[in-house]
């Protein structure tokens, strides 16, 4: 069974379950509460969102410049940067770091990017023990942002124990996808507050760390070594799409998923993807994975709730439409879809065809949509007279 068939099967099994619907309603409620809190955290939320959107847009349009600036500043402070284009490269370089230092166990903090590049698999292959709750000489975790003008790494978290473990590790390894760069230190305040409020309904998280490289000669504390993996894994392909590249502006607050009616009804597991929900549906088809996620562009009603809620104003529905266009242009649409569109277009362009009898219309509808409609909903029937015919009759034009 391929990813698409599996998505349909999973969705079909979940969408009518009461538990799933209750879970969806709860997500909606939580997000609405978060949004209520957010509007009290910012004196002018709309202005903050507009500013954040403009900064992210400018950053994504000039990504190369900011990444080079970050690399230069980060390296000056003694940080070591590793550019990795794929999961394989991340794995190979990470194993080199571990082997060179003869490290036998590491603290690994779970996160989407850690999962995306399958760090656990790379470490397991080398028989490195992964611990989640003990202090170790090496830690691996995801950076929330990286800052170009100071070459800093920003992490945001809420767990005291985890904070302690991360700070004690003498070799600290961070992962960041290419899009995580912010131009200036001043931007941290805006973006960490937006993230915290949209994701959790609070102005900040308990621990926001700014890591400026390894311990300097005049400092008493700090890691001996700091590595940063800058990970592409398909993002430059997304960056090359002028209409969809703004999806990289995402700050992963999760709000768009929580308000999405499709996500609420099918649940995150159904997507079987590291990034699920509306923004995941835009991004996943571009990420380098062995799976094919093009079908996710269709897992949306295009209702626009995701766009309305997004703190950085990403126009997700429009990007999904562009993804669908690209999908069709690359010849991926099924024969059935192509034929149904052909008939629909022919009928829409010809008045006489549009006014064909009810029986013909019902026959065509059943031919093309009966299976996809499923058995649990009443299949719609065409009315006996077209809108045009009814209009003329009412106006006495016939
Ligand atoms: S796209 Fe979704 S997850 Fe990303 S910032 Fe916007 S609302 Fe948050």
Short mmCIF file of C-alpha atoms and ligand atoms in Angstrom, two decimals:
data_model
loop_
_atom_site.label_atom_id
_atom_site.label_comp_id
_atom_site.label_asym_id
_atom_site.label_seq_id
_atom_site.Cartn_x
_atom_site.Cartn_y
_atom_site.Cartn_z
CA UNK A 1 0.00 0.00 0.00
CA UNK A 2 1.48 3.38 -0.93
CA UNK A 3 1.36 6.54 1.23
CA UNK A 4 -1.71 7.89 -0.57
CA UNK A 5 -3.75 4.70 -0.17
CA UNK A 6 -2.67 4.42 3.45
CA UNK A 7 -3.76 8.04 4.10
CA UNK A 8 -7.21 7.33 2.63
CA UNK A 9 -7.61 4.14 4.62
CA UNK A 10 -6.55 5.74 7.91
CA UNK A 11 -8.69 8.82 7.31
CA UNK A 12 -11.73 6.69 6.51
CA UNK A 13 -11.28 4.73 9.74
CA UNK A 14 -10.94 7.84 11.91
CA UNK A 15 -13.16 10.50 10.47
CA UNK A 16 -16.44 9.19 11.89
CA UNK A 17 -15.11 8.20 15.33
CA UNK A 18 -16.54 10.10 18.28
CA UNK A 19 -13.16 10.05 20.10
CA UNK A 20 -11.46 11.64 17.10
CA UNK A 21 -14.13 14.32 16.84
CA UNK A 22 -13.86 15.08 20.56
CA UNK A 23 -10.09 15.33 20.23
CA UNK A 24 -10.51 17.72 17.30
CA UNK A 25 -12.96 19.87 19.25
CA UNK A 26 -10.52 20.00 22.17
CA UNK A 27 -7.69 21.14 19.89
CA UNK A 28 -9.89 23.90 18.52
CA UNK A 29 -10.83 25.02 22.03
CA UNK A 30 -7.22 25.05 23.24
CA UNK A 31 -6.11 27.05 20.23
CA UNK A 32 -8.93 29.56 20.64
CA UNK A 33 -7.86 30.01 24.29
CA UNK A 34 -4.24 30.47 23.22
CA UNK A 35 -5.33 33.08 20.71
CA UNK A 36 -7.36 34.89 23.34
CA UNK A 37 -4.29 35.03 25.59
CA UNK A 38 -2.09 36.07 22.67
CA UNK A 39 -4.24 39.11 21.98
CA UNK A 40 -3.60 40.27 25.56
CA UNK A 41 0.16 39.57 25.41
CA UNK A 42 0.72 41.94 22.47
CA UNK A 43 -0.43 45.53 22.68
CA UNK A 44 -1.04 45.42 18.91
CA UNK A 45 -1.08 41.82 17.73
CA UNK A 46 -1.89 42.64 14.13
CA UNK A 47 1.13 44.95 13.92
CA UNK A 48 3.35 42.28 15.49
CA UNK A 49 2.15 39.70 12.94
CA UNK A 50 2.68 42.09 10.04
CA UNK A 51 6.19 42.86 11.28
CA UNK A 52 6.99 39.18 11.80
CA UNK A 53 5.65 38.31 8.36
CA UNK A 54 7.77 41.02 6.70
CA UNK A 55 10.94 39.94 8.55
CA UNK A 56 10.44 36.27 7.67
CA UNK A 57 9.66 37.13 4.06
CA UNK A 58 12.80 39.24 3.74
CA UNK A 59 14.86 36.52 5.41
CA UNK A 60 13.64 33.76 3.12
CA UNK A 61 14.19 35.95 0.04
CA UNK A 62 17.78 36.63 1.20
CA UNK A 63 18.50 33.34 2.91
CA UNK A 64 21.97 32.88 1.45
CA UNK A 65 23.17 36.27 2.74
CA UNK A 66 21.92 35.65 6.28
CA UNK A 67 23.32 32.13 6.42
CA UNK A 68 26.75 33.32 5.33
CA UNK A 69 26.64 36.08 7.94
CA UNK A 70 25.63 33.55 10.58
CA UNK A 71 28.42 31.17 9.62
CA UNK A 72 31.02 33.91 9.79
CA UNK A 73 29.89 35.14 13.25
CA UNK A 74 29.39 31.63 14.65
CA UNK A 75 32.85 30.51 13.49
CA UNK A 76 34.53 33.62 14.94
CA UNK A 77 33.33 32.51 18.39
CA UNK A 78 34.72 29.03 17.93
CA UNK A 79 31.53 27.24 16.89
CA UNK A 80 31.86 24.55 14.23
CA UNK A 81 29.33 24.51 11.45
CA UNK A 82 28.48 21.49 9.31
CA UNK A 83 26.39 21.99 6.19
CA UNK A 84 24.42 18.84 5.48
CA UNK A 85 22.29 18.32 2.42
CA UNK A 86 20.68 15.05 3.47
CA UNK A 87 19.92 12.67 6.30
CA UNK A 88 22.84 10.54 5.16
CA UNK A 89 25.31 13.42 5.49
CA UNK A 90 24.03 14.37 8.93
CA UNK A 91 24.40 10.75 10.06
CA UNK A 92 27.94 10.36 8.65
CA UNK A 93 29.20 13.64 10.19
CA UNK A 94 27.58 12.97 13.54
CA UNK A 95 29.18 9.54 13.72
CA UNK A 96 32.58 11.16 13.01
CA UNK A 97 32.13 13.55 15.96
CA UNK A 98 31.11 10.72 18.26
CA UNK A 99 33.86 8.30 17.15
CA UNK A 100 36.65 10.88 17.32
CA UNK A 101 35.81 11.59 20.96
CA UNK A 102 35.14 7.96 21.79
CA UNK A 103 31.70 8.87 23.11
CA UNK A 104 29.58 5.84 24.01
CA UNK A 105 26.37 7.52 25.08
CA UNK A 106 24.62 10.78 24.24
CA UNK A 107 21.63 12.75 25.43
CA UNK A 108 19.22 13.13 22.53
CA UNK A 109 16.32 15.53 22.75
CA UNK A 110 13.40 14.39 20.61
CA UNK A 111 12.11 16.95 18.10
CA UNK A 112 10.72 17.02 14.54
CA UNK A 113 14.10 17.77 12.94
CA UNK A 114 15.81 15.03 14.97
CA UNK A 115 13.15 12.67 13.64
CA UNK A 116 13.36 14.04 10.09
CA UNK A 117 17.05 13.21 9.75
CA UNK A 118 16.71 10.03 11.79
CA UNK A 119 19.46 10.74 14.32
CA UNK A 120 18.42 7.78 16.42
CA UNK A 121 19.09 5.41 13.55
CA UNK A 122 22.55 6.88 12.87
CA UNK A 123 23.56 6.57 16.52
CA UNK A 124 22.08 3.11 16.93
CA UNK A 125 24.05 1.90 13.92
CA UNK A 126 27.24 2.86 15.75
CA UNK A 127 25.97 1.19 18.93
CA UNK A 128 25.87 4.52 20.72
CA UNK A 129 23.51 4.46 23.69
CA UNK A 130 20.88 7.17 23.63
CA UNK A 131 19.60 8.49 26.91
CA UNK A 132 16.82 10.87 27.48
CA UNK A 133 17.14 11.70 31.16
CA UNK A 134 20.76 11.54 32.36
CA UNK A 135 23.61 14.03 32.18
CA UNK A 136 26.09 13.09 29.43
CA UNK A 137 29.19 14.52 27.90
CA UNK A 138 27.41 15.04 24.59
CA UNK A 139 23.96 16.36 23.80
CA UNK A 140 22.07 16.57 20.51
CA UNK A 141 19.08 18.88 20.23
CA UNK A 142 17.25 21.14 17.80
CA UNK A 143 17.79 24.91 17.67
CA UNK A 144 14.60 26.94 17.53
CA UNK A 145 16.32 29.82 15.75
CA UNK A 146 19.80 30.88 14.74
CA UNK A 147 20.72 34.57 14.65
CA UNK A 148 22.77 36.02 11.79
CA UNK A 149 24.22 39.21 13.31
CA UNK A 150 25.68 37.52 16.41
CA UNK A 151 26.08 33.92 15.22
CA UNK A 152 23.96 32.72 18.15
CA UNK A 153 21.82 29.64 18.62
CA UNK A 154 18.44 29.99 20.35
CA UNK A 155 16.70 27.13 22.12
CA UNK A 156 13.32 27.30 23.80
CA UNK A 157 12.05 24.77 26.32
CA UNK A 158 10.03 24.18 29.42
CA UNK A 159 11.65 21.24 31.17
CA UNK A 160 14.02 21.98 34.04
CA UNK A 161 15.75 18.60 34.04
CA UNK A 162 16.31 18.71 30.31
CA UNK A 163 17.68 22.24 30.64
CA UNK A 164 20.22 21.06 33.21
CA UNK A 165 21.35 18.10 31.09
CA UNK A 166 21.74 20.26 27.99
CA UNK A 167 23.79 22.85 29.86
CA UNK A 168 26.12 20.28 31.44
CA UNK A 169 27.13 18.54 28.21
CA UNK A 170 30.68 19.48 27.24
CA UNK A 171 30.05 18.74 23.55
CA UNK A 172 26.82 20.35 22.44
CA UNK A 173 25.46 19.48 19.01
CA UNK A 174 22.57 21.46 17.57
CA UNK A 175 20.51 20.87 14.47
CA UNK A 176 18.82 23.64 12.52
CA UNK A 177 17.11 23.60 9.15
CA UNK A 178 18.30 26.31 6.74
CA UNK A 179 15.18 28.39 7.19
CA UNK A 180 15.62 28.90 10.95
CA UNK A 181 17.73 32.02 10.64
CA UNK A 182 16.66 35.39 12.08
CA UNK A 183 18.52 38.49 10.88
CA UNK A 184 19.11 40.20 14.24
CA UNK A 185 19.28 39.59 17.98
CA UNK A 186 16.44 42.10 18.36
CA UNK A 187 14.18 39.69 16.48
CA UNK A 188 14.44 36.98 19.15
CA UNK A 189 11.99 38.77 21.42
CA UNK A 190 9.29 39.07 18.76
CA UNK A 191 9.61 35.52 17.42
CA UNK A 192 10.02 33.71 20.74
CA UNK A 193 6.95 35.53 22.09
CA UNK A 194 4.92 34.78 18.99
CA UNK A 195 5.96 31.14 19.11
CA UNK A 196 5.21 30.77 22.80
CA UNK A 197 1.87 32.50 22.69
CA UNK A 198 0.56 30.75 19.57
CA UNK A 199 1.80 27.33 20.66
CA UNK A 200 1.10 27.49 24.41
CA UNK A 201 -0.87 30.66 25.15
CA UNK A 202 1.91 32.11 27.33
CA UNK A 203 4.23 35.07 26.76
CA UNK A 204 7.35 32.93 27.14
CA UNK A 205 8.62 29.47 27.93
CA UNK A 206 10.54 28.74 31.12
CA UNK A 207 13.92 28.47 29.36
CA UNK A 208 15.05 30.50 26.40
CA UNK A 209 18.79 29.97 25.90
CA UNK A 210 21.08 31.96 23.68
CA UNK A 211 24.23 29.97 22.98
CA UNK A 212 27.15 31.98 21.70
CA UNK A 213 29.60 29.19 20.97
CA UNK A 214 31.96 27.28 23.27
CA UNK A 215 33.34 28.57 26.58
CA UNK A 216 35.76 31.45 26.13
CA UNK A 217 39.02 31.91 28.07
CA UNK A 218 37.48 34.52 30.38
CA UNK A 219 34.33 32.45 31.11
CA UNK A 220 33.92 30.04 34.03
CA UNK A 221 31.18 27.90 32.53
CA UNK A 222 30.05 26.64 29.15
CA UNK A 223 30.55 23.80 26.70
CA UNK A 224 33.98 22.85 25.39
CA UNK A 225 32.66 22.46 21.87
CA UNK A 226 29.56 23.60 20.01
CA UNK A 227 28.57 22.11 16.66
CA UNK A 228 25.73 23.25 14.47
CA UNK A 229 24.36 21.13 11.64
CA UNK A 230 22.70 23.35 9.04
CA UNK A 231 20.34 21.00 7.29
CA UNK A 232 18.92 21.32 3.80
CA UNK A 233 17.25 17.95 3.15
CA UNK A 234 15.15 19.25 0.25
CA UNK A 235 14.55 22.80 1.47
CA UNK A 236 16.54 24.40 -1.35
CA UNK A 237 14.14 22.74 -3.75
CA UNK A 238 11.28 24.45 -1.94
CA UNK A 239 13.28 27.68 -1.92
CA UNK A 240 13.51 27.43 -5.71
CA UNK A 241 9.69 27.60 -5.98
CA UNK A 242 8.87 31.33 -6.01
CA UNK A 243 5.21 30.74 -5.15
CA UNK A 244 5.70 28.21 -2.36
CA UNK A 245 8.99 29.26 -0.77
CA UNK A 246 7.27 31.40 1.87
CA UNK A 247 6.26 28.16 3.56
CA UNK A 248 9.84 28.22 4.90
CA UNK A 249 8.85 31.24 7.01
CA UNK A 250 7.01 28.90 9.39
CA UNK A 251 8.02 29.09 13.06
CA UNK A 252 6.39 25.73 13.94
CA UNK A 253 3.82 26.97 16.40
CA UNK A 254 1.30 24.32 15.31
CA UNK A 255 -1.69 26.69 15.34
CA UNK A 256 -2.62 26.00 11.71
CA UNK A 257 -2.92 22.26 12.39
CA UNK A 258 -5.06 22.74 15.46
CA UNK A 259 -7.67 24.81 13.63
CA UNK A 260 -7.65 22.73 10.42
CA UNK A 261 -10.93 20.79 10.01
CA UNK A 262 -9.14 17.99 8.13
CA UNK A 263 -6.43 17.63 10.79
CA UNK A 264 -9.04 17.67 13.53
CA UNK A 265 -11.01 14.88 11.87
CA UNK A 266 -8.20 12.58 10.77
CA UNK A 267 -5.57 13.25 13.47
CA UNK A 268 -1.85 13.78 13.03
CA UNK A 269 -0.89 10.08 12.74
CA UNK A 270 -2.92 9.67 9.55
CA UNK A 271 -0.47 11.95 7.70
CA UNK A 272 2.35 9.53 8.57
CA UNK A 273 4.75 12.43 8.12
CA UNK A 274 7.22 14.29 10.34
CA UNK A 275 5.35 17.53 9.65
CA UNK A 276 1.59 17.09 9.49
CA UNK A 277 -1.34 19.47 9.17
CA UNK A 278 -1.66 22.26 6.57
CA UNK A 279 1.96 23.49 6.58
CA UNK A 280 3.24 19.90 6.54
CA UNK A 281 1.11 19.28 3.47
CA UNK A 282 2.90 22.15 1.68
CA UNK A 283 6.41 21.23 2.79
CA UNK A 284 6.49 17.43 2.90
CA UNK A 285 6.41 16.89 -0.90
CA UNK A 286 9.75 18.78 -1.10
CA UNK A 287 11.64 17.20 1.76
CA UNK A 288 14.05 14.44 0.84
CA UNK A 289 12.37 11.32 2.11
CA UNK A 290 11.84 7.98 0.49
CA UNK A 291 8.11 8.45 0.81
CA UNK A 292 5.86 10.27 -1.62
CA UNK A 293 3.75 12.97 0.02
CA UNK A 294 2.34 14.75 -3.02
CA UNK A 295 -1.18 13.60 -2.17
CA UNK A 296 -1.11 15.74 1.01
CA UNK A 297 -1.64 18.88 -1.09
CA UNK A 298 -5.18 17.57 -1.56
CA UNK A 299 -5.76 16.93 2.15
CA UNK A 300 -7.38 20.32 2.58
CA UNK A 301 -10.74 21.98 2.08
CA UNK A 302 -8.92 25.29 1.38
CA UNK A 303 -11.20 26.93 3.94
CA UNK A 304 -8.47 29.43 4.89
CA UNK A 305 -8.54 29.01 8.69
CA UNK A 306 -4.83 28.14 8.65
CA UNK A 307 -3.98 31.39 6.88
CA UNK A 308 -6.11 33.46 9.26
CA UNK A 309 -4.46 32.01 12.34
CA UNK A 310 -0.81 31.92 11.23
CA UNK A 311 1.36 34.35 13.27
CA UNK A 312 3.60 34.98 10.26
CA UNK A 313 0.69 35.17 7.81
CA UNK A 314 1.66 32.34 5.50
CA UNK A 315 -0.93 31.94 2.75
CA UNK A 316 -1.11 28.16 3.09
CA UNK A 317 -4.25 27.56 0.96
CA UNK A 318 -2.67 29.36 -1.97
CA UNK A 319 0.50 27.29 -1.65
CA UNK A 320 -1.50 24.09 -1.56
CA UNK A 321 -3.15 25.19 -4.79
CA UNK A 322 0.26 25.82 -6.36
CA UNK A 323 1.39 22.38 -5.20
CA UNK A 324 -1.70 20.89 -6.84
CA UNK A 325 -0.99 22.78 -10.06
CA UNK A 326 2.60 21.48 -10.10
CA UNK A 327 1.36 17.98 -9.39
CA UNK A 328 -0.96 18.07 -12.42
CA UNK A 329 1.59 19.80 -14.67
CA UNK A 330 4.12 17.08 -13.92
CA UNK A 331 1.62 14.52 -15.20
CA UNK A 332 0.81 12.99 -11.82
CA UNK A 333 -2.98 13.29 -12.03
CA UNK A 334 -4.79 9.98 -12.50
CA UNK A 335 -6.49 9.07 -15.78
CA UNK A 336 -9.86 9.21 -14.05
CA UNK A 337 -9.19 12.72 -12.77
CA UNK A 338 -8.06 13.92 -16.20
CA UNK A 339 -11.15 12.48 -17.88
CA UNK A 340 -13.54 13.91 -15.28
CA UNK A 341 -11.96 17.37 -15.59
CA UNK A 342 -12.20 17.11 -19.38
CA UNK A 343 -15.96 16.38 -19.22
CA UNK A 344 -16.55 19.00 -16.55
CA UNK A 345 -14.73 21.66 -18.54
CA UNK A 346 -16.53 20.74 -21.77
CA UNK A 347 -19.90 20.91 -20.01
CA UNK A 348 -19.10 24.21 -18.25
CA UNK A 349 -18.19 25.88 -21.53
CA UNK A 350 -21.36 24.84 -23.34
CA UNK A 351 -24.85 25.97 -22.28
CA UNK A 352 -26.59 23.04 -24.02
CA UNK A 353 -24.37 20.54 -22.19
CA UNK A 354 -24.96 22.28 -18.84
CA UNK A 355 -28.68 21.92 -19.33
CA UNK A 356 -28.59 18.22 -20.15
CA UNK A 357 -31.15 16.16 -18.23
CA UNK A 358 -30.89 15.14 -14.60
CA UNK A 359 -30.30 11.48 -15.51
CA UNK A 360 -27.21 12.22 -17.57
CA UNK A 361 -25.76 14.43 -14.82
CA UNK A 362 -26.38 11.85 -12.12
CA UNK A 363 -24.84 9.16 -14.29
CA UNK A 364 -21.68 11.23 -14.80
CA UNK A 365 -21.45 12.15 -11.11
CA UNK A 366 -21.66 8.50 -10.10
CA UNK A 367 -19.12 7.42 -12.68
CA UNK A 368 -16.47 9.78 -11.42
CA UNK A 369 -17.16 10.50 -7.75
CA UNK A 370 -19.18 7.64 -6.23
CA UNK A 371 -16.16 5.72 -4.94
CA UNK A 372 -14.35 8.78 -3.52
CA UNK A 373 -17.55 9.98 -1.82
CA UNK A 374 -17.60 6.86 0.39
CA UNK A 375 -20.58 4.93 1.73
CA UNK A 376 -21.31 6.90 4.86
CA UNK A 377 -22.64 10.06 3.30
CA UNK A 378 -25.67 10.56 1.09
CA UNK A 379 -24.46 10.94 -2.45
CA UNK A 380 -25.69 14.28 -3.84
CA UNK A 381 -28.03 14.27 -6.81
CA UNK A 382 -28.28 16.82 -9.58
CA UNK A 383 -31.46 18.91 -9.54
CA UNK A 384 -33.88 18.48 -12.40
CA UNK A 385 -33.36 21.97 -13.82
CA UNK A 386 -30.18 24.01 -14.12
CA UNK A 387 -29.79 27.33 -12.29
CA UNK A 388 -30.20 29.13 -15.60
CA UNK A 389 -33.44 27.33 -16.38
CA UNK A 390 -34.83 28.05 -12.90
CA UNK A 391 -33.82 31.72 -13.15
CA UNK A 392 -35.54 32.15 -16.49
CA UNK A 393 -38.69 30.49 -15.21
CA UNK A 394 -38.84 32.70 -12.13
CA UNK A 395 -38.32 35.83 -14.17
CA UNK A 396 -40.94 34.66 -16.65
CA UNK A 397 -38.41 34.75 -19.48
CA UNK A 398 -39.49 31.50 -20.97
S1 LIG B 1 2.42 27.77 9.16
FE1 LIG B 1 1.31 26.86 10.90
S2 LIG B 1 2.90 26.10 12.26
FE2 LIG B 1 3.89 27.51 10.83
S3 LIG B 1 3.89 29.49 11.85
FE3 LIG B 1 2.03 29.43 10.59
S4 LIG B 1 0.43 28.64 11.95
FE4 LIG B 1 2.41 28.20 12.95
#
